[in-house]
PDB file of C-alpha atoms and ligand atoms in Angstrom:
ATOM      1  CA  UNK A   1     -12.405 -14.997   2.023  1.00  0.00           C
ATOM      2  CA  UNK A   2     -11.715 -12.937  -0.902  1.00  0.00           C
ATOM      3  CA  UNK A   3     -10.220  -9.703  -0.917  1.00  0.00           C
ATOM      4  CA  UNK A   4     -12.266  -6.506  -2.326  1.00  0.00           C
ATOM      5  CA  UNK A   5     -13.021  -2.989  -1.845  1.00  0.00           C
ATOM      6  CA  UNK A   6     -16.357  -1.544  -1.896  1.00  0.00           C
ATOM      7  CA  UNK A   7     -17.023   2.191  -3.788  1.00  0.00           C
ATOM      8  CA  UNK A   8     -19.735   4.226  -3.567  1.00  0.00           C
ATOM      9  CA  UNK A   9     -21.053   8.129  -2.317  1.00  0.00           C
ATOM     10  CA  UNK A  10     -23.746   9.134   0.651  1.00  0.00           C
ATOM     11  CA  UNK A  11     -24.649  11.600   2.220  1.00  0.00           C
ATOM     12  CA  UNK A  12     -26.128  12.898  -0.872  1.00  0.00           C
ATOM     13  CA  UNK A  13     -23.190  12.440  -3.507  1.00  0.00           C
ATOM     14  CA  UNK A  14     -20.869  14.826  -0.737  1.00  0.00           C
ATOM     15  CA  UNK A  15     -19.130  12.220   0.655  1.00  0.00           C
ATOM     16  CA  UNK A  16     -17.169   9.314  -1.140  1.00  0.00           C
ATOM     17  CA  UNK A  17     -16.274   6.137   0.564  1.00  0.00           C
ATOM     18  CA  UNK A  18     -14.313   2.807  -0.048  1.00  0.00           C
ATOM     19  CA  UNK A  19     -14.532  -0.024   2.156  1.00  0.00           C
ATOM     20  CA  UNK A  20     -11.876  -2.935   2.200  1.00  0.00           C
ATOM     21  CA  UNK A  21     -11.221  -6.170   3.613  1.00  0.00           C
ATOM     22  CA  UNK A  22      -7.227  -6.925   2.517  1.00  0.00           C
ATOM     23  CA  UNK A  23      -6.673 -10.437   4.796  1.00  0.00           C
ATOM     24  CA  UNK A  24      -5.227 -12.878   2.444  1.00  0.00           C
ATOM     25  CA  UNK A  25      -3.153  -9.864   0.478  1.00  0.00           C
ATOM     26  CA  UNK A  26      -1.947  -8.891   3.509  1.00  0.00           C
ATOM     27  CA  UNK A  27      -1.483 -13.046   4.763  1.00  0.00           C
ATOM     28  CA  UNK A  28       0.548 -13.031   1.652  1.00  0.00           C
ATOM     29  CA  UNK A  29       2.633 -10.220   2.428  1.00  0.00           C
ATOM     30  CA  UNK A  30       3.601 -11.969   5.330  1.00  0.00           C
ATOM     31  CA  UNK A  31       4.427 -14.969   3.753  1.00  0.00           C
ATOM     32  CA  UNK A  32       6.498 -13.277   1.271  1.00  0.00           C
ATOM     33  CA  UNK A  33       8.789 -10.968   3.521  1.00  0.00           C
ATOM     34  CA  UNK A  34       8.641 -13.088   6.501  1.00  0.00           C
ATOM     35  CA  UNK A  35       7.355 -10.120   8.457  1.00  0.00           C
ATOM     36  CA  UNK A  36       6.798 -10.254  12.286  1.00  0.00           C
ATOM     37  CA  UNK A  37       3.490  -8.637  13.802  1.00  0.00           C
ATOM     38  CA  UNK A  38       4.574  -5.716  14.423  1.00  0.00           C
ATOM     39  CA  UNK A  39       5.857  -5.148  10.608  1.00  0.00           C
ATOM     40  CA  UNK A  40       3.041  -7.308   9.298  1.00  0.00           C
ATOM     41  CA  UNK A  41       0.954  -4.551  10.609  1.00  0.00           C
ATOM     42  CA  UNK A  42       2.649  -1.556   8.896  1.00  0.00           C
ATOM     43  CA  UNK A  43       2.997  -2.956   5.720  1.00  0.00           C
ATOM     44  CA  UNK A  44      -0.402  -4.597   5.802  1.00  0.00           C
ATOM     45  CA  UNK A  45      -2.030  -1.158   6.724  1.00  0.00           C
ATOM     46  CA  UNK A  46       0.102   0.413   4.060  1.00  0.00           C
ATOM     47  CA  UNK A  47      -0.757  -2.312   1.434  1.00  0.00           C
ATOM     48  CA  UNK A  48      -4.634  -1.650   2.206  1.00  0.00           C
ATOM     49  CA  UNK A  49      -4.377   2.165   2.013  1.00  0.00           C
ATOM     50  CA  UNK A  50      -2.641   1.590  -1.435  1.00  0.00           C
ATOM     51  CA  UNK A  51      -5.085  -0.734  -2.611  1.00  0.00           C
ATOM     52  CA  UNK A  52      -7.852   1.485  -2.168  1.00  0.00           C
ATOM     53  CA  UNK A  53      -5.843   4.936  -3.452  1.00  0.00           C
ATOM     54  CA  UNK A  54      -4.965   2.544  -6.023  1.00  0.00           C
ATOM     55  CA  UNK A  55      -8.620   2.160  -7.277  1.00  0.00           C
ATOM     56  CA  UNK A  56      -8.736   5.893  -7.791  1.00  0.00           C
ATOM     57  CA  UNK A  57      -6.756   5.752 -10.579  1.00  0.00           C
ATOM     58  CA  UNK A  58      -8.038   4.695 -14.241  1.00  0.00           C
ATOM     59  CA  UNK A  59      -6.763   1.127 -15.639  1.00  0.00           C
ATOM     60  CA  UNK A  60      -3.398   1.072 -16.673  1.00  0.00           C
ATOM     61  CA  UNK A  61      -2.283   4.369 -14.515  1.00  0.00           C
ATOM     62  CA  UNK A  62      -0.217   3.340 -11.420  1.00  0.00           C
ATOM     63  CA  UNK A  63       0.783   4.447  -8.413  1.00  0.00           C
ATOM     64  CA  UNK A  64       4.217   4.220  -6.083  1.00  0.00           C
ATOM     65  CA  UNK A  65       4.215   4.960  -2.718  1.00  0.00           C
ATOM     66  CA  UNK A  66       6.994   4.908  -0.374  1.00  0.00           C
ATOM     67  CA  UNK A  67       6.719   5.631   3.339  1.00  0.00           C
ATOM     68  CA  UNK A  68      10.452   6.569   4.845  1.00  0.00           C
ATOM     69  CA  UNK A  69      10.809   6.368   8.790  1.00  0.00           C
ATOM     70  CA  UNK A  70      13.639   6.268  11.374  1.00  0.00           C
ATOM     71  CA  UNK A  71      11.957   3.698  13.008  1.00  0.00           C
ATOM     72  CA  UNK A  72      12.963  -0.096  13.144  1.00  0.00           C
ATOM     73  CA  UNK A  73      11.039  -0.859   9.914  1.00  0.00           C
ATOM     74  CA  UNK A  74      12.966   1.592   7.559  1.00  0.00           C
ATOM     75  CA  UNK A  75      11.412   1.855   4.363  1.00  0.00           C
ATOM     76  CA  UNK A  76       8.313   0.605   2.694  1.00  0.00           C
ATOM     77  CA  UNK A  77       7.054   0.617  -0.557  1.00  0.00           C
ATOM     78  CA  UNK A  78       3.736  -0.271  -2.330  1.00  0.00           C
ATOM     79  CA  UNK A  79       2.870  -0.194  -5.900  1.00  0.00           C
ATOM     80  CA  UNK A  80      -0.591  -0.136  -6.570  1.00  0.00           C
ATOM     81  CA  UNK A  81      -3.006   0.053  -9.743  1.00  0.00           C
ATOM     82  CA  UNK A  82      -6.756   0.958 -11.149  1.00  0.00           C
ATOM     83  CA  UNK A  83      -7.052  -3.303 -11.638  1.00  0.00           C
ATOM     84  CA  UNK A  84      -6.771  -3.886  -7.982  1.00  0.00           C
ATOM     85  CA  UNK A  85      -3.158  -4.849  -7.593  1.00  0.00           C
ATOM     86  CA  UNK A  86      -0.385  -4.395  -5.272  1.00  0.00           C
ATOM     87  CA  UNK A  87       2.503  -5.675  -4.251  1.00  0.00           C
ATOM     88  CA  UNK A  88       4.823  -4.077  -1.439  1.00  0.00           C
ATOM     89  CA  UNK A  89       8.502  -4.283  -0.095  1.00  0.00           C
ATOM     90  CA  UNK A  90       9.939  -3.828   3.549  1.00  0.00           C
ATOM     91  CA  UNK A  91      13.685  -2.605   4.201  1.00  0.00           C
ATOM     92  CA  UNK A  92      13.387  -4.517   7.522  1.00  0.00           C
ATOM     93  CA  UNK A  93      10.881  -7.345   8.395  1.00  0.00           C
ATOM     94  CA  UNK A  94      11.456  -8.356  11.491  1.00  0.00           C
ATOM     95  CA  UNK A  95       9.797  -6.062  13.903  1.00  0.00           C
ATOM     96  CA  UNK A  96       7.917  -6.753  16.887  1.00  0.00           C
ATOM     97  CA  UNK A  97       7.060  -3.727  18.806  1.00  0.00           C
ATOM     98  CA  UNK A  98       3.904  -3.195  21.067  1.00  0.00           C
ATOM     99  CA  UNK A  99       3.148  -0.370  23.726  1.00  0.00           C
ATOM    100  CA  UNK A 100       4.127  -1.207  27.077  1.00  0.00           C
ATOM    101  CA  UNK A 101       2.037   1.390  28.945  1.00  0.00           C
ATOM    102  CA  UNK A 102      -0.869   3.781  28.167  1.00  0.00           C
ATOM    103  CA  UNK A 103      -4.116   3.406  26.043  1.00  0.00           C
ATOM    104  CA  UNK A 104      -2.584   1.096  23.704  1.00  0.00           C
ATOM    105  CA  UNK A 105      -1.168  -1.247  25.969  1.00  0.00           C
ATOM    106  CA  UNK A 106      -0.467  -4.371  24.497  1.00  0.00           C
ATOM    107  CA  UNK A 107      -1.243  -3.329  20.488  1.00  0.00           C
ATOM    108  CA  UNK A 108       1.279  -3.644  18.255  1.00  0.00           C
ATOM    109  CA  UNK A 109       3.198  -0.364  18.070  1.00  0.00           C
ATOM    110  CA  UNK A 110       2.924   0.347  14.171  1.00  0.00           C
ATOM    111  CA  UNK A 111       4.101   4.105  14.755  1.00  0.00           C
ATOM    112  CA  UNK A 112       7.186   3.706  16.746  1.00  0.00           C
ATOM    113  CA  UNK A 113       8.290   0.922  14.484  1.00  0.00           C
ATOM    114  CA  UNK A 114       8.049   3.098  11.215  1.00  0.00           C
ATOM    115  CA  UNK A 115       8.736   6.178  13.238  1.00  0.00           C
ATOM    116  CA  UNK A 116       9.343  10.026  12.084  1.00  0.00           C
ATOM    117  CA  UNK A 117       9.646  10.925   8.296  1.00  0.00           C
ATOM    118  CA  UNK A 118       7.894  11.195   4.512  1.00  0.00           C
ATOM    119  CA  UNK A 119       5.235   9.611   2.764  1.00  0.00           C
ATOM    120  CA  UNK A 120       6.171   9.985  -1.050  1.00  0.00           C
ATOM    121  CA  UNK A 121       3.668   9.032  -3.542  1.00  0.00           C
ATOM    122  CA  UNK A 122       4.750   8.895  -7.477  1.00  0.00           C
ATOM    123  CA  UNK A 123       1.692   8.843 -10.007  1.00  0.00           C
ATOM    124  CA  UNK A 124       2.371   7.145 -13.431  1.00  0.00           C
ATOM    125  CA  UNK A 125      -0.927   8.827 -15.416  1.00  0.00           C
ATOM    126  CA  UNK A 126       0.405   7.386 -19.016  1.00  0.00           C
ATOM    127  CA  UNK A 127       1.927  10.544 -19.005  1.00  0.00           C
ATOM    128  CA  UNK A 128       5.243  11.933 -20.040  1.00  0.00           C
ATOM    129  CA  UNK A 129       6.542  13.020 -16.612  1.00  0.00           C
ATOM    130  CA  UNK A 130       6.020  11.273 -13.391  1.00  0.00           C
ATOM    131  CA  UNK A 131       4.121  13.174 -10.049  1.00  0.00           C
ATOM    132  CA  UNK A 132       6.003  12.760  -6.631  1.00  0.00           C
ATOM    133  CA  UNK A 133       4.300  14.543  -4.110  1.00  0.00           C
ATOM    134  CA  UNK A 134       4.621  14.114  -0.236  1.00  0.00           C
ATOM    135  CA  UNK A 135       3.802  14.710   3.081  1.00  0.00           C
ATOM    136  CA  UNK A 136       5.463  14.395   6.652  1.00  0.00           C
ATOM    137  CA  UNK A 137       4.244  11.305   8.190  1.00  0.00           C
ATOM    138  CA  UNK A 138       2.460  12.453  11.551  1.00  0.00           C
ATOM    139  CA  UNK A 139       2.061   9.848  13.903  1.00  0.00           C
ATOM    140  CA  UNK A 140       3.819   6.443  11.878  1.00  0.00           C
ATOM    141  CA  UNK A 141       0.217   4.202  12.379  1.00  0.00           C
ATOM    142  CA  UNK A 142      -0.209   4.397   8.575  1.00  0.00           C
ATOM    143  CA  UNK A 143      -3.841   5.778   8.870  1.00  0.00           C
ATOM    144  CA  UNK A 144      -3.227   9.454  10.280  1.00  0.00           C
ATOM    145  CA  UNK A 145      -0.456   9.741   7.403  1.00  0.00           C
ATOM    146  CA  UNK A 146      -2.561   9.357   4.670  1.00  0.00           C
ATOM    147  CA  UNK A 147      -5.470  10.937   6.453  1.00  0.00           C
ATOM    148  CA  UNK A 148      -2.595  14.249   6.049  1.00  0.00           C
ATOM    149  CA  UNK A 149      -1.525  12.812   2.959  1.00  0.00           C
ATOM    150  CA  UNK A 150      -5.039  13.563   1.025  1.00  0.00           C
ATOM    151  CA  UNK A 151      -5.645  16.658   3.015  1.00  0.00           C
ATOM    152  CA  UNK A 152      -2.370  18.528   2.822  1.00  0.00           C
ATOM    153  CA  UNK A 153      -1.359  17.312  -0.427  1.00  0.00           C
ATOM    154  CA  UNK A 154      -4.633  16.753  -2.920  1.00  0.00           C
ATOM    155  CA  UNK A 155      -6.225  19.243  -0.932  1.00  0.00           C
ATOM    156  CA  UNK A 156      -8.938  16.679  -0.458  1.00  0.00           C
ATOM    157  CA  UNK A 157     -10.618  16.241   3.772  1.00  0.00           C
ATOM    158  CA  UNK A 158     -10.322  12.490   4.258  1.00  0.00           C
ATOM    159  CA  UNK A 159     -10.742  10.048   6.858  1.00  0.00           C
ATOM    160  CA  UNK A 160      -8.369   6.953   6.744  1.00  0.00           C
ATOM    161  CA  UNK A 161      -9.157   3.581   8.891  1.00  0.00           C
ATOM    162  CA  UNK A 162      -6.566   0.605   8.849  1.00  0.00           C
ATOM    163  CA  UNK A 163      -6.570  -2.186  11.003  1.00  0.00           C
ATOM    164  CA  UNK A 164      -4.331  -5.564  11.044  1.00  0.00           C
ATOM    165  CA  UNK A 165      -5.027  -7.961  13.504  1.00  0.00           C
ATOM    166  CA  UNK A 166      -2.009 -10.776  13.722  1.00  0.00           C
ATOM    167  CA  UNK A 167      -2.558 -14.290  15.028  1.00  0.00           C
ATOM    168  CA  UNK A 168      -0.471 -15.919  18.228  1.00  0.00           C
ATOM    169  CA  UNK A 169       1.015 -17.676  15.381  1.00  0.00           C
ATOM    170  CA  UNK A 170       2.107 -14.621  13.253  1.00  0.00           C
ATOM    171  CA  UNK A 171      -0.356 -14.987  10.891  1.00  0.00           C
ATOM    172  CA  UNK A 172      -3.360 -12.708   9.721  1.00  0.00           C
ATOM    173  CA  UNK A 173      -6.309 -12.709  11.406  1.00  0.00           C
ATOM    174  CA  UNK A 174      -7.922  -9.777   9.664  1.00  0.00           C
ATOM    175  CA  UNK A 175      -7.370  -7.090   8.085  1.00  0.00           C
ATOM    176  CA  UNK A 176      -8.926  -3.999   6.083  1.00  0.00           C
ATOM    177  CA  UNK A 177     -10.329  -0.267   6.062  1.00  0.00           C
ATOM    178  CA  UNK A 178     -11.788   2.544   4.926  1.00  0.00           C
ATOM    179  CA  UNK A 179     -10.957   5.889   3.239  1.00  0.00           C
ATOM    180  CA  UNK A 180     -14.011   8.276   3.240  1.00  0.00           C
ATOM    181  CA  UNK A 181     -13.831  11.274   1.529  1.00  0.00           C
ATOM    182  CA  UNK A 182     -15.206  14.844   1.099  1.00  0.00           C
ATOM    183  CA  UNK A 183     -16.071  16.188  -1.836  1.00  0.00           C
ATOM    184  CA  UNK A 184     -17.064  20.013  -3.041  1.00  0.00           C
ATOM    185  CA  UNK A 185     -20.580  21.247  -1.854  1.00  0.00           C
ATOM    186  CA  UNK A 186     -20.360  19.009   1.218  1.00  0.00           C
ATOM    187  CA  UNK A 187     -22.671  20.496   4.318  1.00  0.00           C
ATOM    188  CA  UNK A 188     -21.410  21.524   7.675  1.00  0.00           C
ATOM    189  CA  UNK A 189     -24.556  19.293   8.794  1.00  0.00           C
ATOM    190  CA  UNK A 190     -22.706  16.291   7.093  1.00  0.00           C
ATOM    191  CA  UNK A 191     -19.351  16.918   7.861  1.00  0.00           C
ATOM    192  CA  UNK A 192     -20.590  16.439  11.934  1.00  0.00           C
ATOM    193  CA  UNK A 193     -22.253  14.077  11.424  1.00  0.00           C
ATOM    194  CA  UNK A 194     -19.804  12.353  10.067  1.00  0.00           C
ATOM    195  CA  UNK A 195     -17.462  12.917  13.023  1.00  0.00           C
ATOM    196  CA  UNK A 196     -19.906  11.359  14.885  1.00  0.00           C
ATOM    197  CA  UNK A 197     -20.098   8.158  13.389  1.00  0.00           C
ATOM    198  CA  UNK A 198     -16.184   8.193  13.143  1.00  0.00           C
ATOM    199  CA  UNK A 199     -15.741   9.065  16.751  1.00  0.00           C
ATOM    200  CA  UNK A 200     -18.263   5.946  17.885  1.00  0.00           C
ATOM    201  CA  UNK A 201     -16.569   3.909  15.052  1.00  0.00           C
ATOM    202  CA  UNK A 202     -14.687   0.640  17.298  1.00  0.00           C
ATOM    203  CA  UNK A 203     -11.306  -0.173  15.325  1.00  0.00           C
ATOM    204  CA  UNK A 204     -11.668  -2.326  11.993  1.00  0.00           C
ATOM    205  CA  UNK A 205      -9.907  -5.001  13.507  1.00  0.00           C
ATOM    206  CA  UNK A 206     -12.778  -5.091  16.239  1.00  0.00           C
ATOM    207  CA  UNK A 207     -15.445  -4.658  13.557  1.00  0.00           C
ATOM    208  CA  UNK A 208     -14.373  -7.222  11.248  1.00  0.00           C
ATOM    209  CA  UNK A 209     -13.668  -9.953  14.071  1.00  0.00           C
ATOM    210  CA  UNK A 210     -17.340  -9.578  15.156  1.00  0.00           C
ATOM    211  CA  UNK A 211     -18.538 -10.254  12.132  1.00  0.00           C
ATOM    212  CA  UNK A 212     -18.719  -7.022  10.261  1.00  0.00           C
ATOM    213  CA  UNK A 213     -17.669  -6.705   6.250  1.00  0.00           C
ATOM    214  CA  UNK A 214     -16.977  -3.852   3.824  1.00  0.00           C
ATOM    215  CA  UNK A 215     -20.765  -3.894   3.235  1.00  0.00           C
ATOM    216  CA  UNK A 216     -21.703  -3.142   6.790  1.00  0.00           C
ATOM    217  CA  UNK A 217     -18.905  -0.827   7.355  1.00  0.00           C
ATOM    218  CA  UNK A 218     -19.727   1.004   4.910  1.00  0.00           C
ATOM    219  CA  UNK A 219     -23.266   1.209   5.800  1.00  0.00           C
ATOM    220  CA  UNK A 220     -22.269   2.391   9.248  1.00  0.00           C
ATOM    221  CA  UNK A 221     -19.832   5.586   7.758  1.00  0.00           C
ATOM    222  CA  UNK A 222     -22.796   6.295   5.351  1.00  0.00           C
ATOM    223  CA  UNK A 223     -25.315   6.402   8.461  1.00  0.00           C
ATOM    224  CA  UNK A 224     -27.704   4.913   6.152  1.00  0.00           C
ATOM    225  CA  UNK A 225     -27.416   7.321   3.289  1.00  0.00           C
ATOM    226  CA  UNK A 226     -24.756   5.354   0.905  1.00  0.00           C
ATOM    227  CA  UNK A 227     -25.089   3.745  -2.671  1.00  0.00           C
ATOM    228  CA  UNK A 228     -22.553   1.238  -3.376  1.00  0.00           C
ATOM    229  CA  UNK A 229     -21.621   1.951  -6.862  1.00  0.00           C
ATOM    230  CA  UNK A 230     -18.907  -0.551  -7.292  1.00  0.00           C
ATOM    231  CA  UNK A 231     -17.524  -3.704  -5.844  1.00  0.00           C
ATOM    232  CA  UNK A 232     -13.246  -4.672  -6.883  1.00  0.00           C
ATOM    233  CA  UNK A 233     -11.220  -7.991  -6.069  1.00  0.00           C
ATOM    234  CA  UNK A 234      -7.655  -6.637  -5.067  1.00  0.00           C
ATOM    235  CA  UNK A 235      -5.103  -8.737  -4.444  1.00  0.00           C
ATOM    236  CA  UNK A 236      -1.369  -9.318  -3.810  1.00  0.00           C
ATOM    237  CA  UNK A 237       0.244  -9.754  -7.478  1.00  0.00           C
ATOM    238  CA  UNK A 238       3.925  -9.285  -9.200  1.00  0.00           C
ATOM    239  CA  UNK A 239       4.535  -8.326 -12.426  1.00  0.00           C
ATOM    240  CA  UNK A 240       7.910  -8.962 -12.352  1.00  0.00           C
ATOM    241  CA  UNK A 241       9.416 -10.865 -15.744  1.00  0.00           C
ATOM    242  CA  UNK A 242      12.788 -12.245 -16.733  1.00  0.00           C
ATOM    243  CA  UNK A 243      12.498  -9.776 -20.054  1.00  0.00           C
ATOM    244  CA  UNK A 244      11.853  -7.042 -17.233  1.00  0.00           C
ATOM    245  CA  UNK A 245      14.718  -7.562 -15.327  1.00  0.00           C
ATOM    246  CA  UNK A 246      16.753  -7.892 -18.463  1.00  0.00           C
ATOM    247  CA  UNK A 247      15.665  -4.251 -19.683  1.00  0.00           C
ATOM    248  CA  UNK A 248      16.449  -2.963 -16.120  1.00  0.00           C
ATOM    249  CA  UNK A 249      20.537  -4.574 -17.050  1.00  0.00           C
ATOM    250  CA  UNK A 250      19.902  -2.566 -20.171  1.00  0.00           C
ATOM    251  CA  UNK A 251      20.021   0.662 -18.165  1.00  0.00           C
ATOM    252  CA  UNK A 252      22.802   0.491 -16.364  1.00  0.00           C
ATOM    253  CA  UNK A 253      26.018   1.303 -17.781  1.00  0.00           C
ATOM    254  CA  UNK A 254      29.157  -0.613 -19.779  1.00  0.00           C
ATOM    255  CA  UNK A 255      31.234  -0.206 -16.381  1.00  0.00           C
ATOM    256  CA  UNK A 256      28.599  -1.963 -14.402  1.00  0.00           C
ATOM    257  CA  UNK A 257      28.070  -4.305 -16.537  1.00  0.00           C
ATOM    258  CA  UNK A 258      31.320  -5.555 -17.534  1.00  0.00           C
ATOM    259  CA  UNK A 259      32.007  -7.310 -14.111  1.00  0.00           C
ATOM    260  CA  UNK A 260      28.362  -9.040 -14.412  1.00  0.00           C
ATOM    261  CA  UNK A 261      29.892 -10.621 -17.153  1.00  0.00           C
ATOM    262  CA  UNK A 262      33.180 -10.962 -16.866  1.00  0.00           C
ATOM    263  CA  UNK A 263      33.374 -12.039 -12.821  1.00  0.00           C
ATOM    264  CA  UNK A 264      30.091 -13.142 -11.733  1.00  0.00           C
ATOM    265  CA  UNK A 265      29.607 -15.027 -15.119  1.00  0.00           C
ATOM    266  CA  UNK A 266      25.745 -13.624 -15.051  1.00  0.00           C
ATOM    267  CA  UNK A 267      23.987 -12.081 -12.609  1.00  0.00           C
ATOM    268  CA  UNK A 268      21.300 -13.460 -10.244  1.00  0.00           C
ATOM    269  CA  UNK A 269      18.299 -11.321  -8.621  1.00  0.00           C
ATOM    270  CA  UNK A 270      16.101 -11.785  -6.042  1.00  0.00           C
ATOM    271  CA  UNK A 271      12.859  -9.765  -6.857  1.00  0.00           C
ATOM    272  CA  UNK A 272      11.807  -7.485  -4.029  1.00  0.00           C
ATOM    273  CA  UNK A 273       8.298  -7.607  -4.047  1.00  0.00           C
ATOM    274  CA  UNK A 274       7.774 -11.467  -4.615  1.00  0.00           C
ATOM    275  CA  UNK A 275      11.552 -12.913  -4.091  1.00  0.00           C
ATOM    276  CA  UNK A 276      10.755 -15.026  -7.346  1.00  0.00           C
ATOM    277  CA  UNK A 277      14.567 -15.655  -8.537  1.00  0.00           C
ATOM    278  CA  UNK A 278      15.725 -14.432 -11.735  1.00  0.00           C
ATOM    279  CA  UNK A 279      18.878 -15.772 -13.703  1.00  0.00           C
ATOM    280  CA  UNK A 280      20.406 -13.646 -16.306  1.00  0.00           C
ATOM    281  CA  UNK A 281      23.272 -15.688 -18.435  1.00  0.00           C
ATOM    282  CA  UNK A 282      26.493 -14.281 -19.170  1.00  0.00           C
ATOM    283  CA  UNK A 283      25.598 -14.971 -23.068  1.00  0.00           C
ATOM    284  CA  UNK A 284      22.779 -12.462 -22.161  1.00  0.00           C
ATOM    285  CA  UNK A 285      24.770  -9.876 -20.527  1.00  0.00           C
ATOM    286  CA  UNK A 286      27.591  -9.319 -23.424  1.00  0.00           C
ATOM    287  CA  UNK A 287      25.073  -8.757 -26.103  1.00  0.00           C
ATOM    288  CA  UNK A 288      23.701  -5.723 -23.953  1.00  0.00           C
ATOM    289  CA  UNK A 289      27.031  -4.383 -23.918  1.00  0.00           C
ATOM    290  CA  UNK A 290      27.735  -5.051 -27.538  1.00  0.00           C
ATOM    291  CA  UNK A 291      24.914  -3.114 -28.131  1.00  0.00           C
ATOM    292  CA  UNK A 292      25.641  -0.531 -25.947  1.00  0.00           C
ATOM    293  CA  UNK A 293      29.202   0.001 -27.711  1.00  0.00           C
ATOM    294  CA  UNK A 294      28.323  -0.324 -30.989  1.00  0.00           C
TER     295      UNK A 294
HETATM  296 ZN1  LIG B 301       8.188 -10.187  -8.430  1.00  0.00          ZN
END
C-alpha cells in the first residue's frame, strides 16, 4: 500500500487534522538501519510524526528533528519536508524492549528504550538563520512528546497518535497516525467533544489492522464534521549526492584534511540516512586544499 497523509479541518474550520498511514517508509527504515522492534517502533513513530509536521511546511522549507534520550536507543534524527519526504537516522538499532508487567504487558517499550531527555526541532524557512526550538521529552513513546512539543513550544493544543505494529519476523505490519490540532476560536463544546472521541479512540495499530485507513480515521476524530482538503504520498527518500558530500570535505579545515589525503589516500563515507557508499579520490581531496590555501 502506498504511503500518504490525509489534511483537512472539522469541527467547523476549529480543528485541523492529518491522518497517515507510514508502513512501507517505516518497512524501509527498517531495512535500512537494521532496526529491531523495539527501535523499529521509535523511529517509525518518529518518522510518521515528522512526515506529517513535515507537510506543514511550504515546498522547499525543511525541517530537522532530533529526539535525545538516555535510553538504549540514543539519538534519533528525522529530516522531513513540505514534498512529503523523510529520511531518519538511529545512534543505536538494535533494541528490543517490551513491558514485562502492567497495562502494557507485552508492547514494545518505545519509552524506556528512548528514555529521559529533548526533542529539538531546527526549521530551515529559506531563511537566513535557522529555528531550534525544544521541549523535554515526557514520557519517550514519541506521541506524548510531540503532543508537548506543539503545545509548549508553538503554543498550539495538539493531539498526537503513533502506532507501529512489528511482525514475528521483524518486519512492519502497520504503521501510521494522526496529529489533530486546535486552532483560534475553537469552542469549549468542541474541545470535549473531542476528548471524547480521543478517549474511545483504540490504538492506530488496532485501527489499521482491522481494516481502518487515514480516511476512516479521520472521519472518526472529525465525528462526522471533517473536509478532507488534501491528500500527500510521503515516503522514505535520500538526497544525499557525491557533489554533497564533497562540499561537506569543503568545510572542514586544511588540518583535517591533509591526512584524508595524505594517509587514507581518499576518504570513504557511509551515508547515515541511506548507508549508500560514497568514495571521494585523493585527486579530489588536494584540490580542496589547494583552494583552501591559495
Ligand atoms: Zn543518503
Amino acid at each position: 500500500m502506498e504511503d500518504y497523509v490525509l489534511i483537512g479541518h472539522a469541527y467547523n474550520k476549529t480543528v485541523r487534522i492529518y491522518t497517515a498511514v507510514t508502513t512501507t517508509l517505516v518497512e524501509t527504515a527498517h531495512t535500512l538501519h537494521g532496526t529491531w522492534p523495539t527501535a523499529s517502533a521509535a523511529l517509525g513513530r518518529f518518522l510518521t510524526a515528522s512526515a506529517m509536521m513535515g507537510l506543514m511546511y511550504k515546498d522547499g522549507e525543511r525541517i530537522t528533528l532530533r529526539i535525545k534520550g538516555d535510553g538504549p536507543v540514543g539519538s534519533m534524527t528525522v529530516e522531513a519536508n513540505g514534498q512529503g519526504d523523510v529520511r531518519g537516522d538511529i545512534m543505536n538499532p538494535e533494541v528490543y524492549l517490551t513491558y514485562h508487567d502492567g497495562p502494557k504487558k507485552g508492547k514494545l517499550a518505545v519509552g524506556k528504550a528512548v528514555g529521559k531527555g529533548f526533542l529539538f526541532v531546527t526549521k530551515d524557512l529559506l531563511m537566513k538563520d535557522y529555528y531550534t526550538s525544544s521541549s523535554e521529552l515526557q514520557t519517550g513513546e514519541i506521541a506524548d512528546d510531540f503532543t508537548y512539543y506543539f503545545t509548549a513550544s508553538e503554543q498550539t493544543n495538539s493531539s498526537v497518535g503513533l502506532g507501529v505494529l512489528v511482525n514475528p519476523d521483524q518486519s512492519i505490519q502497520t504503521s501510521g497516525g494522526y496529529i489533530l490540532q486546535l486552532m483560534p476560536g475553537v469552542t469549549d463544546e468542541t474541545i470535549d467533544q473531542i476528548e471524547q472521541v480521543i478517549a474511545s479512540l483504540p490504538p492506530i495499530t488496532s485501527l489499521y489492522e482491522s481494516g481502518n485507513t487515514p480516511e476512516t480515521l479521520f472521519e472518526r476524530l472529525s465525528g462526522g464534521t471533517g473536509v478532507i482538503l488534501d491528500k500527500k504520498s510521503v515516503r522514505y527518500h535520500c538526497t544525499c549526492s557525491h557533489d554533497g558530500f564533497l562540499k561537506s570535505l569543503q568545510s572542514l579545515s586544511i588540518d583535517a584534511l591533509t591526512p584524508l589525503a595524505d594517509e587514507d589516500h581518499g576518504a570513504h563515507i557511509t551515508c547515515h540516512f541511506c548507508k549508500k557508499e560514497y568514495q571521494i579520490s585523493e585527486a579530489s581531496i588536494r584540490e580542496i586544499i589547494k583552494k583552501k590555501t591559495s
